[in-house]
C-alpha positions as a printed Julia matrix, in Angstrom:
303×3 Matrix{Float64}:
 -47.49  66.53  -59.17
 -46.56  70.07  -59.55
 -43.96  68.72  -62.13
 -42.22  67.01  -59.3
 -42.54  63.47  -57.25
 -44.5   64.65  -54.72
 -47.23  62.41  -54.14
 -50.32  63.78  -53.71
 -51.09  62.61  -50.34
 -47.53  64.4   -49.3
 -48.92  67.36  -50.7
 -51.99  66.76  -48.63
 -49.69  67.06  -45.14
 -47.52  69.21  -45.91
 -50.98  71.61  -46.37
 -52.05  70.03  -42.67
 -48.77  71.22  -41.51
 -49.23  74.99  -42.62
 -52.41  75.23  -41.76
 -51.38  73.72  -38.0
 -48.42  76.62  -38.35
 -50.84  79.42  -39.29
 -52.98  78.06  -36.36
 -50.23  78.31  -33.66
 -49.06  81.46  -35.17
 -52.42  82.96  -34.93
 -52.59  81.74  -31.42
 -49.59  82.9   -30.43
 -49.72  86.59  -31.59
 -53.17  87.3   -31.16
 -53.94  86.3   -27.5
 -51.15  88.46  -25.09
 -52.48  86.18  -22.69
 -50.01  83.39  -23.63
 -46.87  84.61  -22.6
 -45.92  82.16  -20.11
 -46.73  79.17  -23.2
 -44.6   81.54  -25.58
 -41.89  78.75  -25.57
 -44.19  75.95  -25.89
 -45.67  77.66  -28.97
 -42.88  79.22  -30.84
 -41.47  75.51  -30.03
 -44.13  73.66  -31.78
 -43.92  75.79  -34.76
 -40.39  74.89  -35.14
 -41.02  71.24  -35.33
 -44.05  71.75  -37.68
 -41.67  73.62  -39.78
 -39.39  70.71  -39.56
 -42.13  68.41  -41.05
 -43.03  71.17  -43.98
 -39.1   70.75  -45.07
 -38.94  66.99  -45.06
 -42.32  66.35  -46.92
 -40.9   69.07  -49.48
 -37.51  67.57  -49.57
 -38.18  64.08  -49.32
 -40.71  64.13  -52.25
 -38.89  66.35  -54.61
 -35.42  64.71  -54.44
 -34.02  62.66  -56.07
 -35.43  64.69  -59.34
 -33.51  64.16  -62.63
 -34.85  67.13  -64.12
 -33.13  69.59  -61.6
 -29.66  68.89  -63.3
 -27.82  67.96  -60.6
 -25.74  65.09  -59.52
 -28.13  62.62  -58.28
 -25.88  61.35  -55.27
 -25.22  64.98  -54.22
 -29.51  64.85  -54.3
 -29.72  61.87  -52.75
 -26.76  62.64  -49.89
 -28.76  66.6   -49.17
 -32.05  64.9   -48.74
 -30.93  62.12  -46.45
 -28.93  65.2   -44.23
 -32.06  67.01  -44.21
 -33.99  63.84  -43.21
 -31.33  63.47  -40.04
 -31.37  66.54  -39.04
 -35.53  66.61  -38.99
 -35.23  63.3   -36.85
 -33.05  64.55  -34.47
 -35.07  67.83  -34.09
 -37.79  65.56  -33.35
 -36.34  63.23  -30.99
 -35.14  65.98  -29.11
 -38.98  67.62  -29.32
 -41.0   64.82  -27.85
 -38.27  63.93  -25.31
 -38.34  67.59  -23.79
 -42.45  67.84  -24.08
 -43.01  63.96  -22.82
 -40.32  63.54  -20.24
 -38.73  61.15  -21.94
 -35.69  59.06  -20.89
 -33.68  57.55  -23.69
 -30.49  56.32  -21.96
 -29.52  55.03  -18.44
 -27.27  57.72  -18.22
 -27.7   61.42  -19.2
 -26.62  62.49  -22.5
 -26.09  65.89  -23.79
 -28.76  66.65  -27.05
 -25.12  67.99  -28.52
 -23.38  64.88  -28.39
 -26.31  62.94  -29.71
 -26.44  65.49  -32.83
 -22.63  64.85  -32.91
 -22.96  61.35  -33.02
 -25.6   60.78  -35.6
 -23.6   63.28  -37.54
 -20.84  61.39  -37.57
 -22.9   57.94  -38.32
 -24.8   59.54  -41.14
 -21.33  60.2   -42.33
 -19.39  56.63  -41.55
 -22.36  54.48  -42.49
 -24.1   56.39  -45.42
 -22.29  58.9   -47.12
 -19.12  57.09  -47.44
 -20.51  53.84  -48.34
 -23.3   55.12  -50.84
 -20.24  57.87  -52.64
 -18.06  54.62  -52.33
 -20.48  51.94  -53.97
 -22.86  54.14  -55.48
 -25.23  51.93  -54.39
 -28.09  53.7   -52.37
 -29.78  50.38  -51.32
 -26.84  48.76  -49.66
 -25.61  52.05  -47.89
 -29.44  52.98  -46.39
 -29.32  49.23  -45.07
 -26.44  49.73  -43.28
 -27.41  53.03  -41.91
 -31.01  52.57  -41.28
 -30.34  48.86  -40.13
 -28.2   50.76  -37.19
 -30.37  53.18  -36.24
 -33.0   50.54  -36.09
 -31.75  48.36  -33.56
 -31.26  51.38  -31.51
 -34.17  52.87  -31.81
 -36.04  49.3   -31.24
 -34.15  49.27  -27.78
 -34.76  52.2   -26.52
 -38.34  51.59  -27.56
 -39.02  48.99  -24.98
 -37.78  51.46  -22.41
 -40.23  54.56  -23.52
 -43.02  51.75  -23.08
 -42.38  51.2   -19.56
 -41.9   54.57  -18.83
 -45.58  55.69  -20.43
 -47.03  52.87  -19.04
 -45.93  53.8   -15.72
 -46.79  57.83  -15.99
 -50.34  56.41  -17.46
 -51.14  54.22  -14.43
 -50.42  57.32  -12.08
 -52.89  59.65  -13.88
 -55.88  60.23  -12.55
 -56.97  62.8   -15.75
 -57.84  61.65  -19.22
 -56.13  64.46  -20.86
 -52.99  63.41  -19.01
 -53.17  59.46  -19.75
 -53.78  60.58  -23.37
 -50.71  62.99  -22.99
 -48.47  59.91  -21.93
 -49.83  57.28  -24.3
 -49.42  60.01  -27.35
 -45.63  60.33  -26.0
 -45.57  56.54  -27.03
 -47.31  57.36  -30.07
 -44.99  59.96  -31.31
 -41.95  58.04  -31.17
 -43.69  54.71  -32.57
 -43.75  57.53  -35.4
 -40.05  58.12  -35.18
 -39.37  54.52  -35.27
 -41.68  54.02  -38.3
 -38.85  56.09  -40.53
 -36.19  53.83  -40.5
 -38.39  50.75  -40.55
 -40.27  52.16  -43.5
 -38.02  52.58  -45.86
 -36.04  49.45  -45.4
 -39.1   47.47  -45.77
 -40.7   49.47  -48.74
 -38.1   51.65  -50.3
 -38.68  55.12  -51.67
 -42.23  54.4   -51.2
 -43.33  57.58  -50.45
 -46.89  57.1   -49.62
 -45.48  54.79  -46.71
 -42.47  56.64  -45.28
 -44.36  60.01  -45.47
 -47.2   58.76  -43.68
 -45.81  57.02  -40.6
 -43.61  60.05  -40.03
 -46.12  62.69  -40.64
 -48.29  60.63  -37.83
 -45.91  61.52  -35.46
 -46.74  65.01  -35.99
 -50.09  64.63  -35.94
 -49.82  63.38  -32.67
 -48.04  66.2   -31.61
 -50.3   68.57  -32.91
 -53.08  66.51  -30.76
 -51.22  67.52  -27.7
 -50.56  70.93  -29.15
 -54.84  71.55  -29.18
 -54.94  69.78  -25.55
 -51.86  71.84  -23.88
 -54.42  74.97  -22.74
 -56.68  72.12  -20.69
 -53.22  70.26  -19.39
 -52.36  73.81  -17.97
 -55.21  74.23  -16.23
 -55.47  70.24  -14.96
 -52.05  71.03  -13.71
 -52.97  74.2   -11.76
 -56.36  72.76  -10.44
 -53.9   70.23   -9.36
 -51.81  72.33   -7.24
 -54.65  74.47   -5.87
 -56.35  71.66   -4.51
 -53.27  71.93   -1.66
 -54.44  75.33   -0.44
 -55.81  76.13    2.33
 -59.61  77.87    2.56
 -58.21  81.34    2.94
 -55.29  80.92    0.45
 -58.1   79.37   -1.79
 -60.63  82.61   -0.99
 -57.32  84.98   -2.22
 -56.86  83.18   -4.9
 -60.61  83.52   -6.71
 -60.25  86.92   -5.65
 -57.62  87.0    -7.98
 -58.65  84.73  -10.32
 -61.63  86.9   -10.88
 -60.08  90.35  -10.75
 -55.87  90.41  -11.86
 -55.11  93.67  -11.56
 -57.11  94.35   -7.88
 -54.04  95.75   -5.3
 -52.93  93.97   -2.69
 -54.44  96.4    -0.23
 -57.53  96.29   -1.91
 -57.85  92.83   -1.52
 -57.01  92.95    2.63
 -59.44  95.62    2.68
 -61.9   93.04    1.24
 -61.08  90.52    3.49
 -60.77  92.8     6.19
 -57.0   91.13    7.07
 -53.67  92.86    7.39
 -51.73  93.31    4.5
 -48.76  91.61    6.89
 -51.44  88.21    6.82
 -52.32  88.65    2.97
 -48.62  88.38    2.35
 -47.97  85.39    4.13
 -50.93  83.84    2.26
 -49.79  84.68   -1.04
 -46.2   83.51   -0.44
 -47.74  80.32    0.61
 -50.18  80.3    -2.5
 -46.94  80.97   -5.26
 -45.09  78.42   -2.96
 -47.65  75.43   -3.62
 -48.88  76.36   -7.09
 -45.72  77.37   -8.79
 -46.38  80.82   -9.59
 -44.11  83.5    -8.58
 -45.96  86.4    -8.58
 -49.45  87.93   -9.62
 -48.9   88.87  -12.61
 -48.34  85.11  -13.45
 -52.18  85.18  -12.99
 -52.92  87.94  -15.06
 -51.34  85.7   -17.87
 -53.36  82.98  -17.62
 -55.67  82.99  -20.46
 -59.66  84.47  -19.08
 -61.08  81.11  -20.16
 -58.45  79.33  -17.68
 -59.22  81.5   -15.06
 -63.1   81.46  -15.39
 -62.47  77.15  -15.37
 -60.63  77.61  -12.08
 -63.35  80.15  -10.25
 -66.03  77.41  -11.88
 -64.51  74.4    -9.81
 -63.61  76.3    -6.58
 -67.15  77.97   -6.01
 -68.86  74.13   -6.61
């Protein structure tokens, strides 16, 4: 396809991954309301990105007809394959909490360290032997068993965060944490079952993504769960201020003790009370919640 090996169905995601990108780049410039998720967003795009360059990559190389040494093709596709795992691990262990060692490890050292394996195990053996099979084993076989480990450990861990959940979204959040690294551990288990079957490797890692993208679409309704959460802890008054402000941002703070006909000296101490509880530190963290997020909130305190 398009005189390369891309298989079709590789074409097929890495069109599902631009058209996620455009999405979240639509999002993310067109609503002002979004600030405080900037990170989250720009974040996911990254990843997405990630997944457009390995699909591309993965299913172009090795290509005879682009003239160049094949190992040198074979060596720059499995780099760019590392280095779009480790930008993943590191992904869905910041967005679902996850612990991957007993003790605390530094995302540099683990990018040092795969480095450094991708170097030992692969490209030394495979530029030694010239034998791709035998080198991936080794390589892969590693990873594996690591990954395997460390597997029965994110388990627990979902499991655990699942049972506490009283939300839907939120038990889907944690089981979907599970679910994206089952995708991470499908790469390395792929390939040294099937080969350079692309169909297979491209679709157990590109179902990773898709879970992530799930979450992605579900993040706005987790932000407000999370608030609803933490407003539930306020008192009648603090909860009166708050749909006051819920409903109209950009009212003054005297305005709003004229309302309530309190001192400006009380409506102080209730808002430092209300940022202290829910997290936000001031009101203009309100006015950045999105309108539909604040018209949810008004919704459930008023029934």
């Amino acid at each position: 396809m398009f005189n390369t090996e891309i298989y079709p169905t590789t074409a097929v995601y890495i069109l599902l991954f631009l058209l996620f990108i455009g999405i979240a780049t639509i999002q993310l410039f067109t609503d002002h309301k979004k600030k405080k998720g900037k990170g989250y967003y720009l974040k996911y795009i990254a990843v997405m990105c990630s997944g457009v360059l390995y699909n591309l990559v993965e299913g172009m190389l090795p290509d005879h007809k682009f003239g160049i040494n094949i190992i040198a093709q074979n060596i720059l596709a499995w780099t760019i394959g590392v280095l779009t795992a480790y930008y993943y691990l590191m992904y869905i262990k910041n967005e679902y909490d996850l612990i991957l060692f007993k003790k605390k490890i530094s995302f540099e050292t683990i990018g040092i360290f795969l480095l450094i394996m991708l170097i030992i195990l692969f490209i030394l053996p495979y530029t030694i032997t010239q034998s791709l099979e035998h080198s991936r084993i080794i390589f892969l076989g590693f990873f594996l068993a690591i990954l395997s480990l460390i597997l029965l450990g994110i388990f627990r861990q979902q499991y655990e965060k699942f049972m506490k959940h009283d939300s839907t979204v939120f038990k889907l959040h944690e089981i979907n944490g599970f679910l994206a690294f089952m995708g991470l551990v499908s790469l390395p288990t792929s390939i040294l079952l099937f080969g350079d079957n692309q169909l297979i490797e491209q679709t157990g890692f590109s179902f990773g993504f898709f879970i992530i993208t799930l979450d992605f679409f579900l993040y706005p309704k987790r932000k407000v769960i999370k608030y609803k959460k933490l407003f539930d802890e306020l008192s009648t008054r603090e909860s009166e201020i708050l749909t006051i402000l819920l409903k109209n941002p950009l009212l003054k703070y005297s305005e709003i003790s004229q309302k309530l006909n309190i001192s400006e000296k009380a409506l102080s101490s209730h808002l430092s009370n209300i940022y202290k509880k829910t997290g936000l530190r001031n009101k203009k963290e309100i006015e950045k919640l999105s309108s539909s997020s604040r018209e949810l909130l008004i919704t459930q305190y008023e029934n």
